[in-house]
Amino acid sequence: MGRQFLLTRAAWWWVLCVGLWPLLWLIVLTVQDGLGANPAEYLIRATGDWTLRGLCLGLAITPLRVQLGWPELARYRRMLGLLTYLYACLHLACYVLFDMGLDLQEIVQDVLKRPFIWLGVSAWLLLSVMAATSFNRAVRWLGGARWQALHSVVYAVAVLAVLHFWWMRAAKSNFNEVLVYAVILGALLAWRLQRAWQRKRQRAAKPT
């Protein structure tokens, strides 16, 4: 039943609504003046958290698909990737608008001055490339092999995102949440590396 439901249009809309719920909730809090004493910091932090959660969920799709034997999960990978990019864009927009007041010169100086900022910007730029080439036309244009190679930069995005969060937290010496994300993303990346190594061994073991 679960696998059949995943193939339905209702399941697709349900996943989309769940993915957009945090954004709707942030809008409600903003309208109701419920963001606390520092609304800008709240919004920057919340959108950054949901970006990291989206990365974790997106990277978990393939391991879950393989381990559970549910190929239907693959149809949600693109949606999760685009939702993650949405929250990454909102995270950047909140920083640019609310923290820096859209002052381009000050933004450039801040990016150059604070390493954790340019790590975050670098992760966003890589996500932008992935989002721009996430559609079927891009797959056909690039070819399957080149498209897969390009989208393997998600591993670099995950590393940059965790480093961005860690460096930001270093000033407060508070690494508890950073460790949670680091362990989850590290485990997901380790699974992929192990699988790639096993495939390499299997190809090497085949008789020529």
mmCIF file with all atom_site columns, N, CA and C in Angstrom, residues 114-157:
data_model
loop_
_atom_site.group_PDB
_atom_site.id
_atom_site.type_symbol
_atom_site.label_atom_id
_atom_site.label_alt_id
_atom_site.label_comp_id
_atom_site.label_asym_id
_atom_site.label_entity_id
_atom_site.label_seq_id
_atom_site.pdbx_PDB_ins_code
_atom_site.Cartn_x
_atom_site.Cartn_y
_atom_site.Cartn_z
_atom_site.occupancy
_atom_site.B_iso_or_equiv
_atom_site.pdbx_formal_charge
_atom_site.auth_seq_id
_atom_site.auth_comp_id
_atom_site.auth_asym_id
_atom_site.auth_atom_id
_atom_site.pdbx_PDB_model_num
ATOM 1   N N  . ARG A 1 114 ? 34.326 37.468 6.365   1.00 0.00 ? 114 ARG A N  1
ATOM 2   C CA . ARG A 1 114 ? 33.905 36.353 7.221   1.00 0.00 ? 114 ARG A CA 1
ATOM 3   C C  . ARG A 1 114 ? 33.849 35.071 6.392   1.00 0.00 ? 114 ARG A C  1
ATOM 4   N N  . PRO A 1 115 ? 34.777 34.152 6.657   1.00 0.00 ? 115 PRO A N  1
ATOM 5   C CA . PRO A 1 115 ? 34.859 32.927 5.847   1.00 0.00 ? 115 PRO A CA 1
ATOM 6   C C  . PRO A 1 115 ? 33.574 32.108 5.827   1.00 0.00 ? 115 PRO A C  1
ATOM 7   N N  . PHE A 1 116 ? 32.842 32.075 6.933   1.00 0.00 ? 116 PHE A N  1
ATOM 8   C CA . PHE A 1 116 ? 31.645 31.236 6.935   1.00 0.00 ? 116 PHE A CA 1
ATOM 9   C C  . PHE A 1 116 ? 30.575 31.787 5.980   1.00 0.00 ? 116 PHE A C  1
ATOM 10  N N  . ILE A 1 117 ? 30.631 33.094 5.697   1.00 0.00 ? 117 ILE A N  1
ATOM 11  C CA . ILE A 1 117 ? 29.686 33.663 4.741   1.00 0.00 ? 117 ILE A CA 1
ATOM 12  C C  . ILE A 1 117 ? 30.005 33.191 3.325   1.00 0.00 ? 117 ILE A C  1
ATOM 13  N N  . TRP A 1 118 ? 31.294 33.268 2.932   1.00 0.00 ? 118 TRP A N  1
ATOM 14  C CA . TRP A 1 118 ? 31.596 32.839 1.562   1.00 0.00 ? 118 TRP A CA 1
ATOM 15  C C  . TRP A 1 118 ? 31.474 31.333 1.379   1.00 0.00 ? 118 TRP A C  1
ATOM 16  N N  . LEU A 1 119 ? 31.602 30.566 2.480   1.00 0.00 ? 119 LEU A N  1
ATOM 17  C CA . LEU A 1 119 ? 31.312 29.137 2.374   1.00 0.00 ? 119 LEU A CA 1
ATOM 18  C C  . LEU A 1 119 ? 29.835 28.922 2.049   1.00 0.00 ? 119 LEU A C  1
ATOM 19  N N  . GLY A 1 120 ? 28.978 29.685 2.728   1.00 0.00 ? 120 GLY A N  1
ATOM 20  C CA . GLY A 1 120 ? 27.551 29.581 2.457   1.00 0.00 ? 120 GLY A CA 1
ATOM 21  C C  . GLY A 1 120 ? 27.200 30.031 1.051   1.00 0.00 ? 120 GLY A C  1
ATOM 22  N N  . VAL A 1 121 ? 27.797 31.131 0.606   1.00 0.00 ? 121 VAL A N  1
ATOM 23  C CA . VAL A 1 121 ? 27.546 31.615 -0.753  1.00 0.00 ? 121 VAL A CA 1
ATOM 24  C C  . VAL A 1 121 ? 28.021 30.590 -1.779  1.00 0.00 ? 121 VAL A C  1
ATOM 25  N N  . SER A 1 122 ? 29.161 29.968 -1.523  1.00 0.00 ? 122 SER A N  1
ATOM 26  C CA . SER A 1 122 ? 29.679 28.943 -2.437  1.00 0.00 ? 122 SER A CA 1
ATOM 27  C C  . SER A 1 122 ? 28.714 27.768 -2.537  1.00 0.00 ? 122 SER A C  1
ATOM 28  N N  . ALA A 1 123 ? 28.174 27.344 -1.398  1.00 0.00 ? 123 ALA A N  1
ATOM 29  C CA . ALA A 1 123 ? 27.199 26.250 -1.402  1.00 0.00 ? 123 ALA A CA 1
ATOM 30  C C  . ALA A 1 123 ? 25.955 26.647 -2.184  1.00 0.00 ? 123 ALA A C  1
ATOM 31  N N  . TRP A 1 124 ? 25.513 27.897 -2.021  1.00 0.00 ? 124 TRP A N  1
ATOM 32  C CA . TRP A 1 124 ? 24.327 28.370 -2.747  1.00 0.00 ? 124 TRP A CA 1
ATOM 33  C C  . TRP A 1 124 ? 24.581 28.406 -4.256  1.00 0.00 ? 124 TRP A C  1
ATOM 34  N N  . LEU A 1 125 ? 25.764 28.836 -4.671  1.00 0.00 ? 125 LEU A N  1
ATOM 35  C CA . LEU A 1 125 ? 26.083 28.876 -6.100  1.00 0.00 ? 125 LEU A CA 1
ATOM 36  C C  . LEU A 1 125 ? 26.060 27.474 -6.709  1.00 0.00 ? 125 LEU A C  1
ATOM 37  N N  . LEU A 1 126 ? 26.600 26.504 -5.994  1.00 0.00 ? 126 LEU A N  1
ATOM 38  C CA . LEU A 1 126 ? 26.577 25.127 -6.496  1.00 0.00 ? 126 LEU A CA 1
ATOM 39  C C  . LEU A 1 126 ? 25.150 24.594 -6.562  1.00 0.00 ? 126 LEU A C  1
ATOM 40  N N  . LEU A 1 127 ? 24.347 24.921 -5.546  1.00 0.00 ? 127 LEU A N  1
ATOM 41  C CA . LEU A 1 127 ? 22.945 24.519 -5.567  1.00 0.00 ? 127 LEU A CA 1
ATOM 42  C C  . LEU A 1 127 ? 22.207 25.167 -6.736  1.00 0.00 ? 127 LEU A C  1
ATOM 43  N N  . SER A 1 128 ? 22.588 26.402 -7.062  1.00 0.00 ? 128 SER A N  1
ATOM 44  C CA . SER A 1 128 ? 21.960 27.104 -8.180  1.00 0.00 ? 128 SER A CA 1
ATOM 45  C C  . SER A 1 128 ? 22.217 26.376 -9.492  1.00 0.00 ? 128 SER A C  1
ATOM 46  N N  . VAL A 1 129 ? 23.436 25.892 -9.669  1.00 0.00 ? 129 VAL A N  1
ATOM 47  C CA . VAL A 1 129 ? 23.771 25.133 -10.879 1.00 0.00 ? 129 VAL A CA 1
ATOM 48  C C  . VAL A 1 129 ? 22.939 23.854 -10.942 1.00 0.00 ? 129 VAL A C  1
ATOM 49  N N  . MET A 1 130 ? 22.815 23.190 -9.812  1.00 0.00 ? 130 MET A N  1
ATOM 50  C CA . MET A 1 130 ? 22.027 21.961 -9.780  1.00 0.00 ? 130 MET A CA 1
ATOM 51  C C  . MET A 1 130 ? 20.556 22.237 -10.066 1.00 0.00 ? 130 MET A C  1
ATOM 52  N N  . ALA A 1 131 ? 20.016 23.306 -9.470  1.00 0.00 ? 131 ALA A N  1
ATOM 53  C CA . ALA A 1 131 ? 18.604 23.639 -9.693  1.00 0.00 ? 131 ALA A CA 1
ATOM 54  C C  . ALA A 1 131 ? 18.345 23.994 -11.152 1.00 0.00 ? 131 ALA A C  1
ATOM 55  N N  . ALA A 1 132 ? 19.271 24.724 -11.751 1.00 0.00 ? 132 ALA A N  1
ATOM 56  C CA . ALA A 1 132 ? 19.105 25.151 -13.142 1.00 0.00 ? 132 ALA A CA 1
ATOM 57  C C  . ALA A 1 132 ? 19.166 23.985 -14.120 1.00 0.00 ? 132 ALA A C  1
ATOM 58  N N  . THR A 1 133 ? 19.801 22.897 -13.720 1.00 0.00 ? 133 THR A N  1
ATOM 59  C CA . THR A 1 133 ? 19.954 21.735 -14.608 1.00 0.00 ? 133 THR A CA 1
ATOM 60  C C  . THR A 1 133 ? 19.183 20.520 -14.088 1.00 0.00 ? 133 THR A C  1
ATOM 61  N N  . SER A 1 134 ? 18.156 20.767 -13.280 1.00 0.00 ? 134 SER A N  1
ATOM 62  C CA . SER A 1 134 ? 17.417 19.657 -12.683 1.00 0.00 ? 134 SER A CA 1
ATOM 63  C C  . SER A 1 134 ? 16.263 19.161 -13.549 1.00 0.00 ? 134 SER A C  1
ATOM 64  N N  . PHE A 1 135 ? 16.046 19.796 -14.688 1.00 0.00 ? 135 PHE A N  1
ATOM 65  C CA . PHE A 1 135 ? 14.885 19.462 -15.507 1.00 0.00 ? 135 PHE A CA 1
ATOM 66  C C  . PHE A 1 135 ? 15.256 18.511 -16.639 1.00 0.00 ? 135 PHE A C  1
ATOM 67  N N  . ASN A 1 136 ? 14.248 17.854 -17.179 1.00 0.00 ? 136 ASN A N  1
ATOM 68  C CA . ASN A 1 136 ? 14.478 16.815 -18.193 1.00 0.00 ? 136 ASN A CA 1
ATOM 69  C C  . ASN A 1 136 ? 15.235 17.339 -19.404 1.00 0.00 ? 136 ASN A C  1
ATOM 70  N N  . ARG A 1 137 ? 14.945 18.564 -19.812 1.00 0.00 ? 137 ARG A N  1
ATOM 71  C CA . ARG A 1 137 ? 15.621 19.133 -20.978 1.00 0.00 ? 137 ARG A CA 1
ATOM 72  C C  . ARG A 1 137 ? 17.122 19.240 -20.732 1.00 0.00 ? 137 ARG A C  1
ATOM 73  N N  . ALA A 1 138 ? 17.502 19.607 -19.500 1.00 0.00 ? 138 ALA A N  1
ATOM 74  C CA . ALA A 1 138 ? 18.921 19.714 -19.163 1.00 0.00 ? 138 ALA A CA 1
ATOM 75  C C  . ALA A 1 138 ? 19.583 18.345 -19.177 1.00 0.00 ? 138 ALA A C  1
ATOM 76  N N  . VAL A 1 139 ? 18.857 17.327 -18.720 1.00 0.00 ? 139 VAL A N  1
ATOM 77  C CA . VAL A 1 139 ? 19.407 15.960 -18.743 1.00 0.00 ? 139 VAL A CA 1
ATOM 78  C C  . VAL A 1 139 ? 19.685 15.536 -20.170 1.00 0.00 ? 139 VAL A C  1
ATOM 79  N N  . ARG A 1 140 ? 18.732 15.819 -21.077 1.00 0.00 ? 140 ARG A N  1
ATOM 80  C CA . ARG A 1 140 ? 18.925 15.445 -22.482 1.00 0.00 ? 140 ARG A CA 1
ATOM 81  C C  . ARG A 1 140 ? 20.057 16.253 -23.107 1.00 0.00 ? 140 ARG A C  1
ATOM 82  N N  . TRP A 1 141 ? 20.168 17.512 -22.760 1.00 0.00 ? 141 TRP A N  1
ATOM 83  C CA . TRP A 1 141 ? 21.190 18.377 -23.336 1.00 0.00 ? 141 TRP A CA 1
ATOM 84  C C  . TRP A 1 141 ? 22.589 17.976 -22.871 1.00 0.00 ? 141 TRP A C  1
ATOM 85  N N  . LEU A 1 142 ? 22.724 17.672 -21.578 1.00 0.00 ? 142 LEU A N  1
ATOM 86  C CA . LEU A 1 142 ? 24.031 17.331 -21.029 1.00 0.00 ? 142 LEU A CA 1
ATOM 87  C C  . LEU A 1 142 ? 24.404 15.870 -21.284 1.00 0.00 ? 142 LEU A C  1
ATOM 88  N N  . GLY A 1 143 ? 23.419 15.019 -21.379 1.00 0.00 ? 143 GLY A N  1
ATOM 89  C CA . GLY A 1 143 ? 23.702 13.590 -21.431 1.00 0.00 ? 143 GLY A CA 1
ATOM 90  C C  . GLY A 1 143 ? 23.710 13.017 -20.032 1.00 0.00 ? 143 GLY A C  1
ATOM 91  N N  . GLY A 1 144 ? 23.276 11.784 -19.900 1.00 0.00 ? 144 GLY A N  1
ATOM 92  C CA . GLY A 1 144 ? 23.126 11.180 -18.580 1.00 0.00 ? 144 GLY A CA 1
ATOM 93  C C  . GLY A 1 144 ? 24.385 11.187 -17.731 1.00 0.00 ? 144 GLY A C  1
ATOM 94  N N  . ALA A 1 145 ? 25.516 10.795 -18.338 1.00 0.00 ? 145 ALA A N  1
ATOM 95  C CA . ALA A 1 145 ? 26.766 10.682 -17.576 1.00 0.00 ? 145 ALA A CA 1
ATOM 96  C C  . ALA A 1 145 ? 27.240 12.049 -17.083 1.00 0.00 ? 145 ALA A C  1
ATOM 97  N N  . ARG A 1 146 ? 27.222 13.042 -17.981 1.00 0.00 ? 146 ARG A N  1
ATOM 98  C CA . ARG A 1 146 ? 27.673 14.378 -17.583 1.00 0.00 ? 146 ARG A CA 1
ATOM 99  C C  . ARG A 1 146 ? 26.716 15.005 -16.565 1.00 0.00 ? 146 ARG A C  1
ATOM 100 N N  . TRP A 1 147 ? 25.415 14.729 -16.719 1.00 0.00 ? 147 TRP A N  1
ATOM 101 C CA . TRP A 1 147 ? 24.441 15.268 -15.786 1.00 0.00 ? 147 TRP A CA 1
ATOM 102 C C  . TRP A 1 147 ? 24.669 14.680 -14.389 1.00 0.00 ? 147 TRP A C  1
ATOM 103 N N  . GLN A 1 148 ? 24.896 13.373 -14.329 1.00 0.00 ? 148 GLN A N  1
ATOM 104 C CA . GLN A 1 148 ? 25.153 12.746 -13.029 1.00 0.00 ? 148 GLN A CA 1
ATOM 105 C C  . GLN A 1 148 ? 26.435 13.269 -12.404 1.00 0.00 ? 148 GLN A C  1
ATOM 106 N N  . ALA A 1 149 ? 27.469 13.457 -13.229 1.00 0.00 ? 149 ALA A N  1
ATOM 107 C CA . ALA A 1 149 ? 28.729 14.001 -12.703 1.00 0.00 ? 149 ALA A CA 1
ATOM 108 C C  . ALA A 1 149 ? 28.531 15.408 -12.160 1.00 0.00 ? 149 ALA A C  1
ATOM 109 N N  . LEU A 1 150 ? 27.753 16.212 -12.888 1.00 0.00 ? 150 LEU A N  1
ATOM 110 C CA . LEU A 1 150 ? 27.490 17.579 -12.433 1.00 0.00 ? 150 LEU A CA 1
ATOM 111 C C  . LEU A 1 150 ? 26.737 17.578 -11.112 1.00 0.00 ? 150 LEU A C  1
ATOM 112 N N  . HIS A 1 151 ? 25.752 16.721 -10.991 1.00 0.00 ? 151 HIS A N  1
ATOM 113 C CA . HIS A 1 151 ? 24.926 16.720 -9.783  1.00 0.00 ? 151 HIS A CA 1
ATOM 114 C C  . HIS A 1 151 ? 25.579 16.004 -8.614  1.00 0.00 ? 151 HIS A C  1
ATOM 115 N N  . SER A 1 152 ? 26.738 15.414 -8.829  1.00 0.00 ? 152 SER A N  1
ATOM 116 C CA . SER A 1 152 ? 27.480 14.862 -7.696  1.00 0.00 ? 152 SER A CA 1
ATOM 117 C C  . SER A 1 152 ? 28.070 15.965 -6.823  1.00 0.00 ? 152 SER A C  1
ATOM 118 N N  . VAL A 1 153 ? 27.991 17.222 -7.287  1.00 0.00 ? 153 VAL A N  1
ATOM 119 C CA . VAL A 1 153 ? 28.471 18.331 -6.449  1.00 0.00 ? 153 VAL A CA 1
ATOM 120 C C  . VAL A 1 153 ? 27.600 18.502 -5.214  1.00 0.00 ? 153 VAL A C  1
ATOM 121 N N  . VAL A 1 154 ? 26.483 17.783 -5.133  1.00 0.00 ? 154 VAL A N  1
ATOM 122 C CA . VAL A 1 154 ? 25.669 17.847 -3.917  1.00 0.00 ? 154 VAL A CA 1
ATOM 123 C C  . VAL A 1 154 ? 26.486 17.423 -2.702  1.00 0.00 ? 154 VAL A C  1
ATOM 124 N N  . TYR A 1 155 ? 27.483 16.546 -2.918  1.00 0.00 ? 155 TYR A N  1
ATOM 125 C CA . TYR A 1 155 ? 28.336 16.142 -1.805  1.00 0.00 ? 155 TYR A CA 1
ATOM 126 C C  . TYR A 1 155 ? 29.154 17.337 -1.316  1.00 0.00 ? 155 TYR A C  1
ATOM 127 N N  . ALA A 1 156 ? 29.677 18.112 -2.245  1.00 0.00 ? 156 ALA A N  1
ATOM 128 C CA . ALA A 1 156 ? 30.420 19.315 -1.880  1.00 0.00 ? 156 ALA A CA 1
ATOM 129 C C  . ALA A 1 156 ? 29.509 20.324 -1.201  1.00 0.00 ? 156 ALA A C  1
ATOM 130 N N  . VAL A 1 157 ? 28.277 20.440 -1.680  1.00 0.00 ? 157 VAL A N  1
ATOM 131 C CA . VAL A 1 157 ? 27.313 21.350 -1.057  1.00 0.00 ? 157 VAL A CA 1
ATOM 132 C C  . VAL A 1 157 ? 27.074 20.959 0.395   1.00 0.00 ? 157 VAL A C  1
#
